[in-house]
Coordinates of C-alpha atoms and ligand atoms in Angstrom, one line a residue:
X1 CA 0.0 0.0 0.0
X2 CA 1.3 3.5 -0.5
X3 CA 2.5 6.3 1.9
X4 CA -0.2 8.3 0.7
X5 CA -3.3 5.3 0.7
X6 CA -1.8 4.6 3.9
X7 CA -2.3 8.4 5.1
X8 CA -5.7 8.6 3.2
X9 CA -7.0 5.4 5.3
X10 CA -5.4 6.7 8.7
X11 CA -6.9 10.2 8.8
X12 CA -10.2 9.1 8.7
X13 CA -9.4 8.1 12.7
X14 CA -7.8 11.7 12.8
X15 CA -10.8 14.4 13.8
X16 CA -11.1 13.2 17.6
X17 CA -7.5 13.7 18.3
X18 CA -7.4 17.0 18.2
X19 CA -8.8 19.7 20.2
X20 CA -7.9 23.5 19.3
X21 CA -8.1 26.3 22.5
X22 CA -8.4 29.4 19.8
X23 CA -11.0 31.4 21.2
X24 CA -10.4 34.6 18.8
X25 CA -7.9 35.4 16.1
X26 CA -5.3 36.8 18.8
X27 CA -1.9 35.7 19.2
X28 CA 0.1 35.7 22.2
X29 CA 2.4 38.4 23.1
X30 CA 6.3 37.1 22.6
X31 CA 8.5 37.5 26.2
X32 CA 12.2 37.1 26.1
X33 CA 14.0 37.7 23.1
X34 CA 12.4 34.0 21.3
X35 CA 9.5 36.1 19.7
X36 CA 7.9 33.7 21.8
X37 CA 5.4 33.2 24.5
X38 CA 6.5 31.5 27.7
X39 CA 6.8 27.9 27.4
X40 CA 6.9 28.1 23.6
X41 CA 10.0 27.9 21.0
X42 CA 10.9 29.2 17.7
X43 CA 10.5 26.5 14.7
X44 CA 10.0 26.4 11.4
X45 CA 8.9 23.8 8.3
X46 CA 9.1 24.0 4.4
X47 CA 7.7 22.0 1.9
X48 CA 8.1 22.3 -1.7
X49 CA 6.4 20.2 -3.9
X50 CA 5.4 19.8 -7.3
X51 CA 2.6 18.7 -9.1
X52 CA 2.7 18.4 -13.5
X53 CA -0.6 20.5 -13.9
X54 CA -1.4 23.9 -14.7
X55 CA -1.5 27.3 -12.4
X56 CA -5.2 27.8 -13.2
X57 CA -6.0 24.2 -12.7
X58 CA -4.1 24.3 -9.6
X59 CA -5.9 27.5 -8.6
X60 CA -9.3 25.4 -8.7
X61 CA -8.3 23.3 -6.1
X62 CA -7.0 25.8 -4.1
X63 CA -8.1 29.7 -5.0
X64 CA -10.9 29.7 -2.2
X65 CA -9.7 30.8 0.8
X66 CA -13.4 29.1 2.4
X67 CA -12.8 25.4 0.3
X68 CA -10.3 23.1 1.8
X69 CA -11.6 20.2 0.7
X70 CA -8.2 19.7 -0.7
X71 CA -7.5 19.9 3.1
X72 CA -9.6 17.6 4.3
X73 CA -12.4 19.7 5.8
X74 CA -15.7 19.1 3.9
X75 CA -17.6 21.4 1.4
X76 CA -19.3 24.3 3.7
X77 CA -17.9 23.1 6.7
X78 CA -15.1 26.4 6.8
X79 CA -16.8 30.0 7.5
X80 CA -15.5 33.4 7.3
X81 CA -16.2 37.2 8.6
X82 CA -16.1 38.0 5.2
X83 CA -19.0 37.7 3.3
X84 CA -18.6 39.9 0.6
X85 CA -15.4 38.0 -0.2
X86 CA -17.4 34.8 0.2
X87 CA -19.4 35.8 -2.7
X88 CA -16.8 37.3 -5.0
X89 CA -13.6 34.7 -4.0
X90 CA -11.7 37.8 -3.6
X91 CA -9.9 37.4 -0.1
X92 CA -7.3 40.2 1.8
X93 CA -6.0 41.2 4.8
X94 CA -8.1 40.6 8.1
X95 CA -10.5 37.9 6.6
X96 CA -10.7 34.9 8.7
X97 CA -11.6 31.9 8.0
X98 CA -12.8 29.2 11.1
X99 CA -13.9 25.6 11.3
X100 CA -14.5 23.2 13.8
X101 CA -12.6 20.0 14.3
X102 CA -13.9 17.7 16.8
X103 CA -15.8 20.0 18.6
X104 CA -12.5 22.4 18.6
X105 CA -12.6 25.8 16.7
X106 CA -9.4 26.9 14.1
X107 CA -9.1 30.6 13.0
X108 CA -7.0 31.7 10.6
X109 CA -6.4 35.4 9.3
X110 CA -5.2 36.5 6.1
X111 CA -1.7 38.7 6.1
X112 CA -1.0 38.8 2.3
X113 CA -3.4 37.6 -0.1
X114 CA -2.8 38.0 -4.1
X115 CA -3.8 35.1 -6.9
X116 CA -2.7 37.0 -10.7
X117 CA -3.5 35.4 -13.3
X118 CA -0.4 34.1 -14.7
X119 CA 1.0 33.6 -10.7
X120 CA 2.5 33.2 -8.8
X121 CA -0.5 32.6 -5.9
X122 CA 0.8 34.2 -2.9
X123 CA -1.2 33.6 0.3
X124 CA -0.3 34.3 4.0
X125 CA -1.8 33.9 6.9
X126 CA -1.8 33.8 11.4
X127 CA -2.7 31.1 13.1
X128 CA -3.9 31.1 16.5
X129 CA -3.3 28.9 19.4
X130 CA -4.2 25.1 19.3
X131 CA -3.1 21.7 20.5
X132 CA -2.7 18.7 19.3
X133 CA -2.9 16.4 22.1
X134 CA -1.6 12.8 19.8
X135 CA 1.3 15.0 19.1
X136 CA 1.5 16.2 22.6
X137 CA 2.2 19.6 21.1
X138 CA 0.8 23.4 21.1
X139 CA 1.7 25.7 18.6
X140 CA 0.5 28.7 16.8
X141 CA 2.0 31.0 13.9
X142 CA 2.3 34.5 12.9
X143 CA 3.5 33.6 9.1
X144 CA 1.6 30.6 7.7
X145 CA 2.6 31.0 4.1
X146 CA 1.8 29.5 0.9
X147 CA 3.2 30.5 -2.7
X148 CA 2.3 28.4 -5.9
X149 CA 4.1 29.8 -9.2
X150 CA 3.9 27.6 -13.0
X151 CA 7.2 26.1 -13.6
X152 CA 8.2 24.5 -16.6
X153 CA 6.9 26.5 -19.6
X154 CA 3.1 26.6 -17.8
X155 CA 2.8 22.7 -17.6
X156 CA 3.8 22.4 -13.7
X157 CA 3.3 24.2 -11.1
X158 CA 5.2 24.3 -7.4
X159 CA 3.9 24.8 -3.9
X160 CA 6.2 26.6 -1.7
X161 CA 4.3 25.7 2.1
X162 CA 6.5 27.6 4.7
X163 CA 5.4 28.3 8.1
X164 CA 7.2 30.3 11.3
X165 CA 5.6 29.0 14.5
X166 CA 6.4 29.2 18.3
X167 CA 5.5 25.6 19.8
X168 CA 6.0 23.7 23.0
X169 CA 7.8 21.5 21.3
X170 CA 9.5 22.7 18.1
X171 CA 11.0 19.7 16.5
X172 CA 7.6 17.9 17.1
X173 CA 5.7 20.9 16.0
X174 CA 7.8 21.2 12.6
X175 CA 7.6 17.5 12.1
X176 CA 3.6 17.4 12.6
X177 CA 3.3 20.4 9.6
X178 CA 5.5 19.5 7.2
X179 CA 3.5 16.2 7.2
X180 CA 0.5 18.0 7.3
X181 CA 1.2 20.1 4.4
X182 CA 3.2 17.8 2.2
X183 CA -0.2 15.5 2.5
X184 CA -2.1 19.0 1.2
X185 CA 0.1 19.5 -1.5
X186 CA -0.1 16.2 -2.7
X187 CA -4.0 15.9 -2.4
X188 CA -4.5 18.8 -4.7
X189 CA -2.1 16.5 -7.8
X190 CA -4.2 13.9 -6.7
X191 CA -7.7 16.1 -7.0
X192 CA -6.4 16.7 -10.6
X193 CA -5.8 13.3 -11.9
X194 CA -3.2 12.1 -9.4
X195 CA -0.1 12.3 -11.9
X196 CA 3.5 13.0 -10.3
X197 CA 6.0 15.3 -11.8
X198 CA 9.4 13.8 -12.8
X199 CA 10.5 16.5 -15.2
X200 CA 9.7 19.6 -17.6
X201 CA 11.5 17.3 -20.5
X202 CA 8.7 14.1 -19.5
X203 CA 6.2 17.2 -19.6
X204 CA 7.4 18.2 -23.2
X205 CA 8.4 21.4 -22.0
X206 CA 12.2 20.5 -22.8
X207 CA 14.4 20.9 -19.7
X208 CA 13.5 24.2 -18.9
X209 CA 13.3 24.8 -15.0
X210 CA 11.9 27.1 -12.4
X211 CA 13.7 30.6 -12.5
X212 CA 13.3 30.4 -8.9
X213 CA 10.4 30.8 -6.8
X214 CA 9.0 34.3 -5.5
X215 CA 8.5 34.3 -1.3
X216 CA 6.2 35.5 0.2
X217 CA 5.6 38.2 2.3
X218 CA 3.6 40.2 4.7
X219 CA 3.5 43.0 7.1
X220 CA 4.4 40.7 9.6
X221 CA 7.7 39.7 11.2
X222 CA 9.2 37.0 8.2
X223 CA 10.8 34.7 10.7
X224 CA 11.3 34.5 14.4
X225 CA 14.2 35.0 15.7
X226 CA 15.3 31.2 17.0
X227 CA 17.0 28.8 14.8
X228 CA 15.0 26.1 12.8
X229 CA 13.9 23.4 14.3
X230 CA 15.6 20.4 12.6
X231 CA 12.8 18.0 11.3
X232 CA 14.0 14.7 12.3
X233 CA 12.3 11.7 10.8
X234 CA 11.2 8.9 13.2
X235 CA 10.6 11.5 16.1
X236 CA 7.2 10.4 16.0
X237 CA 5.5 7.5 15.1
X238 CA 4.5 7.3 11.5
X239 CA 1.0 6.4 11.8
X240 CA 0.5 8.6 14.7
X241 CA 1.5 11.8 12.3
X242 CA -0.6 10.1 9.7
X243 CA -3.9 10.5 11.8
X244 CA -3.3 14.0 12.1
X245 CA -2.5 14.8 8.8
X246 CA -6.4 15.1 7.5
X247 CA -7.3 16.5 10.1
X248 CA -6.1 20.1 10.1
X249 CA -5.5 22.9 7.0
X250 CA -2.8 24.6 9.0
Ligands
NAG1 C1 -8.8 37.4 22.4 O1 -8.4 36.4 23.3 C2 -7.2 36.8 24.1 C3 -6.8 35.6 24.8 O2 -7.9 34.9 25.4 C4 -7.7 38.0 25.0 O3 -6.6 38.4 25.7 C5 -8.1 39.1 24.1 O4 -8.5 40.2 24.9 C6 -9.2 38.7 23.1 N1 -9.4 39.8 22.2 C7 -10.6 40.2 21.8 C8 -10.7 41.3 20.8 O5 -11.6 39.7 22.3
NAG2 C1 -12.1 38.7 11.2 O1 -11.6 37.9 12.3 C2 -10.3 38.2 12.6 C3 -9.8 37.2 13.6 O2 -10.7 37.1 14.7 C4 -10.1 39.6 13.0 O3 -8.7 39.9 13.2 C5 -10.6 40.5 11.9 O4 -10.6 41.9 12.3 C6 -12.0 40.2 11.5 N1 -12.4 41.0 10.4 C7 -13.7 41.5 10.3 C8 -13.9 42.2 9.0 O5 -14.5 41.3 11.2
NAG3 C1 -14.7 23.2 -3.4 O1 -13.6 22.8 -4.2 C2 -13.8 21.5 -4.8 C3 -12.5 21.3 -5.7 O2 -11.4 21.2 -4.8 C4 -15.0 21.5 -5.7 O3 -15.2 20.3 -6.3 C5 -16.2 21.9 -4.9 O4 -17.3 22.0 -5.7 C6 -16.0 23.2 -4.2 N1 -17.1 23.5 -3.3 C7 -17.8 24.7 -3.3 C8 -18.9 24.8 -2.3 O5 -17.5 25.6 -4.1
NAG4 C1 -15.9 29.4 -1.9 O1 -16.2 28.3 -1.1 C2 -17.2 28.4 -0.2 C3 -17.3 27.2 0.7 O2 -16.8 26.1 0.1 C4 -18.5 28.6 -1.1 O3 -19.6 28.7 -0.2 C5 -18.4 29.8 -1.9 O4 -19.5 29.9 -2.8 C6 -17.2 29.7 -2.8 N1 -17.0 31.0 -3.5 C7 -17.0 31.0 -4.8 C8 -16.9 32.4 -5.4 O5 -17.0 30.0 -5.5
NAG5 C1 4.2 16.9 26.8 O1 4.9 18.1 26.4 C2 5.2 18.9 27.5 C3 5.8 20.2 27.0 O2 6.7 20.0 25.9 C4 6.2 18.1 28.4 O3 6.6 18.9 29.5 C5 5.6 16.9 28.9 O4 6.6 16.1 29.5 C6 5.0 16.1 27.7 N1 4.3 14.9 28.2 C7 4.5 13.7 27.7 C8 3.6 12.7 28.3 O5 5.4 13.4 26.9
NAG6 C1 10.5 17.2 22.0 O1 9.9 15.9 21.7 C2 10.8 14.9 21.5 C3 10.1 13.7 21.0 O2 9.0 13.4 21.9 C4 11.7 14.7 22.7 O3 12.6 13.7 22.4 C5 12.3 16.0 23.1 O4 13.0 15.8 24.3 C6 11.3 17.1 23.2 N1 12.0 18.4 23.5 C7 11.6 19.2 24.4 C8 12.4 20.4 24.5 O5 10.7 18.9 25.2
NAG7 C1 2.9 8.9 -7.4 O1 3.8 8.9 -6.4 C2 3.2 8.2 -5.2 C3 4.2 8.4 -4.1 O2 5.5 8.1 -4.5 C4 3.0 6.8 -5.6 O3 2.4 6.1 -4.5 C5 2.0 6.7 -6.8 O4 1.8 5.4 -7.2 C6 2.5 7.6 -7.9 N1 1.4 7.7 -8.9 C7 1.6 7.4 -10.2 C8 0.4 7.6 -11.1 O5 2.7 7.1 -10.7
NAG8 C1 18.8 21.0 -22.1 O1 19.8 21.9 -21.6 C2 21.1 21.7 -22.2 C3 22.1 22.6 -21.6 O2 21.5 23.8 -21.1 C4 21.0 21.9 -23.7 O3 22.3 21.6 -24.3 C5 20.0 20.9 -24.3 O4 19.8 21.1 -25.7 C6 18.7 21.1 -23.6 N1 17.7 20.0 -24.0 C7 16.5 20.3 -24.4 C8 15.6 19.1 -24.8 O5 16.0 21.4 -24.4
NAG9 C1 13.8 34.2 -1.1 O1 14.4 34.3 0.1 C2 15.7 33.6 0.2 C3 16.2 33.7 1.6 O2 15.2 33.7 2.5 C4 16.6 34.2 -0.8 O3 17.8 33.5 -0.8 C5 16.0 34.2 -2.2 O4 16.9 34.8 -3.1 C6 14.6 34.8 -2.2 N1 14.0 34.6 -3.5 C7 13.5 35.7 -4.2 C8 12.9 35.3 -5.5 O5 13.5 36.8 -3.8
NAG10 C1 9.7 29.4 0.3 O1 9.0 30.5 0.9 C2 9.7 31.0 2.0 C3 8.8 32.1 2.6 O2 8.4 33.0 1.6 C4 11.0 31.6 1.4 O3 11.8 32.1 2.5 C5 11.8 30.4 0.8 O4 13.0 30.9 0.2 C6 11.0 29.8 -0.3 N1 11.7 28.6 -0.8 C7 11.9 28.4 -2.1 C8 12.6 27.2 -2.5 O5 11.5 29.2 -2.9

């Protein structure tokens, strides 16, 4: 069976593991010179990850702030304090989008927000407070990023998923989100026919390559302070992260 079968089939265990003690959009205030709050470190986790389709087709998947089906959450299950933006998919600064898992509530609120055309689909938002008790972790972020930009000609596109976060635990922390968000970014190649990229060439595009991918930014701090958490495979158990990995968009 594969990894991702093997994720697909654990997360459906995931949604009563995890309990989230956001109450509003607020972060905490940092102390010491961590950027932190008490009892939380600095981390951080990247994934990059390509998938041989399209910018707009990725954009279907993906372009409504309120849909993350490709997430995991089902259709109408995510809300917003935007409701104008609800009706015209065109999301900024300050809109937040909740959902409940397990009885717990997510909030998430939009720092940077900017889908052209031709890319690249630059999205960042906070993330308040929660916990993830299989994890035994806490953590929350103030840069939750996401960039997608067409690669090879127009025929691929990469995800750039890179989130700053203060956690009780960073190296756990990192290692829950990069699973989390390498099983989002390969959900939305498998919502559009589940092929994987190899190469522009296999893509007829010849051998051109990225010219390097934009980052994104916000009016927000980029990074915090601390050093990276190292993610270091085998910290936790694999099936344990898998049971997690549907059950947030983080
Ligand atoms: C949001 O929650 C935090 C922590 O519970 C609290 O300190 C803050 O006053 C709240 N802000 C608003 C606008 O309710
Ligand atoms: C939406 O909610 C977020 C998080 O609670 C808040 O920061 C923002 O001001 C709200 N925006 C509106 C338009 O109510
Ligand atoms: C949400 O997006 C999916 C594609 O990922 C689409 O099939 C579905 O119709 C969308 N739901 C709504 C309510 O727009
Ligand atoms: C965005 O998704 C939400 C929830 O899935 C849906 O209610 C809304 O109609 C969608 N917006 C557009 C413009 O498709
Ligand atoms: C859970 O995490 C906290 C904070 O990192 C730690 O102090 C505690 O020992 C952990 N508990 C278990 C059962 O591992
Ligand atoms: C973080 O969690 C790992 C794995 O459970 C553990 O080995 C490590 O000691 C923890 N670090 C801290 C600072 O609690
Ligand atoms: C794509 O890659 C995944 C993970 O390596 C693998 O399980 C799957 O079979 C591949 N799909 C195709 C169509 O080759
Ligand atoms: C690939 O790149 C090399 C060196 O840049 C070039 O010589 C070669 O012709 C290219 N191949 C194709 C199929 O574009
Ligand atoms: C993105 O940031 C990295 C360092 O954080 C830098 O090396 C790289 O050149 C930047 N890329 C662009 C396109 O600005
Ligand atoms: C991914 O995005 C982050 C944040 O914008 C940036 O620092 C980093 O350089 C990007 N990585 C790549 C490979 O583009």
């Amino acid at each position: 069976m594969s990894t991702f079968t093997t994720l697909a089939l654990l997360a459906t265990t995931a949604l009563a593991q995890v309990t989230i003690p956001a109450t509003n959009g607020s972060l905490p205030a940092a102390v010491g010179n961590t950027g932190c709050a008490a009892g939380y470190y600095p981390g951080t986790s990247q994934v990059i990850y390509t998938v041989p389709y399209t910018y707009q087709q990725v954009l279907s998947i993906i372009g409504n702030y309120t849909n993350l089906t490709w997430s995991g959450s089902p259709d109408n299950s995510v809300t917003t304090n935007d409701s104008k933006a609800l009706m015209t998919n065109n999301w900024g600064p300050g809109d937040a989008r909740f959902y409940d898992i397990a009885g717990a509530h997510v909030i998430e609120t939009i720092l940077t927000y900017s889908k052209p055309a031709n890319g690249p689909y630059v999205e960042v938002h906070t993330l308040a407070p929660l916990t993830v008790p299989a994890a035994n972790v806490s953590f929350y972020s103030d840069f939750d990023g996401q960039v997608y930009q067409p690669i090879c000609g127009g025929k691929a596109t990469t995800g750039n998923y890179t989130i700053n976060f203060c956690a009780t635990n960073a190296s756990v922390a990192s290692q829950v989100l990069s699973m989390l968000h390498m099983t989002d970014a390969v959900t939305v190649g498998t919502f559009l026919g589940g092929k994987n990229f190899t190469s522009c060439a296999a893509l007829g595009a010849g051998n051109a390559t990225s010219t390097g991918l934009p980052n994104a930014t916000s009016s927000m701090p980029a990074m915090y302070t601390g050093a990276a958490a190292n993610i270091k495979a085998g910290v936790l158990g694999t099936a344990m992260v898998a049971a997690i990995a549907f059950a947030l968009c983080l």
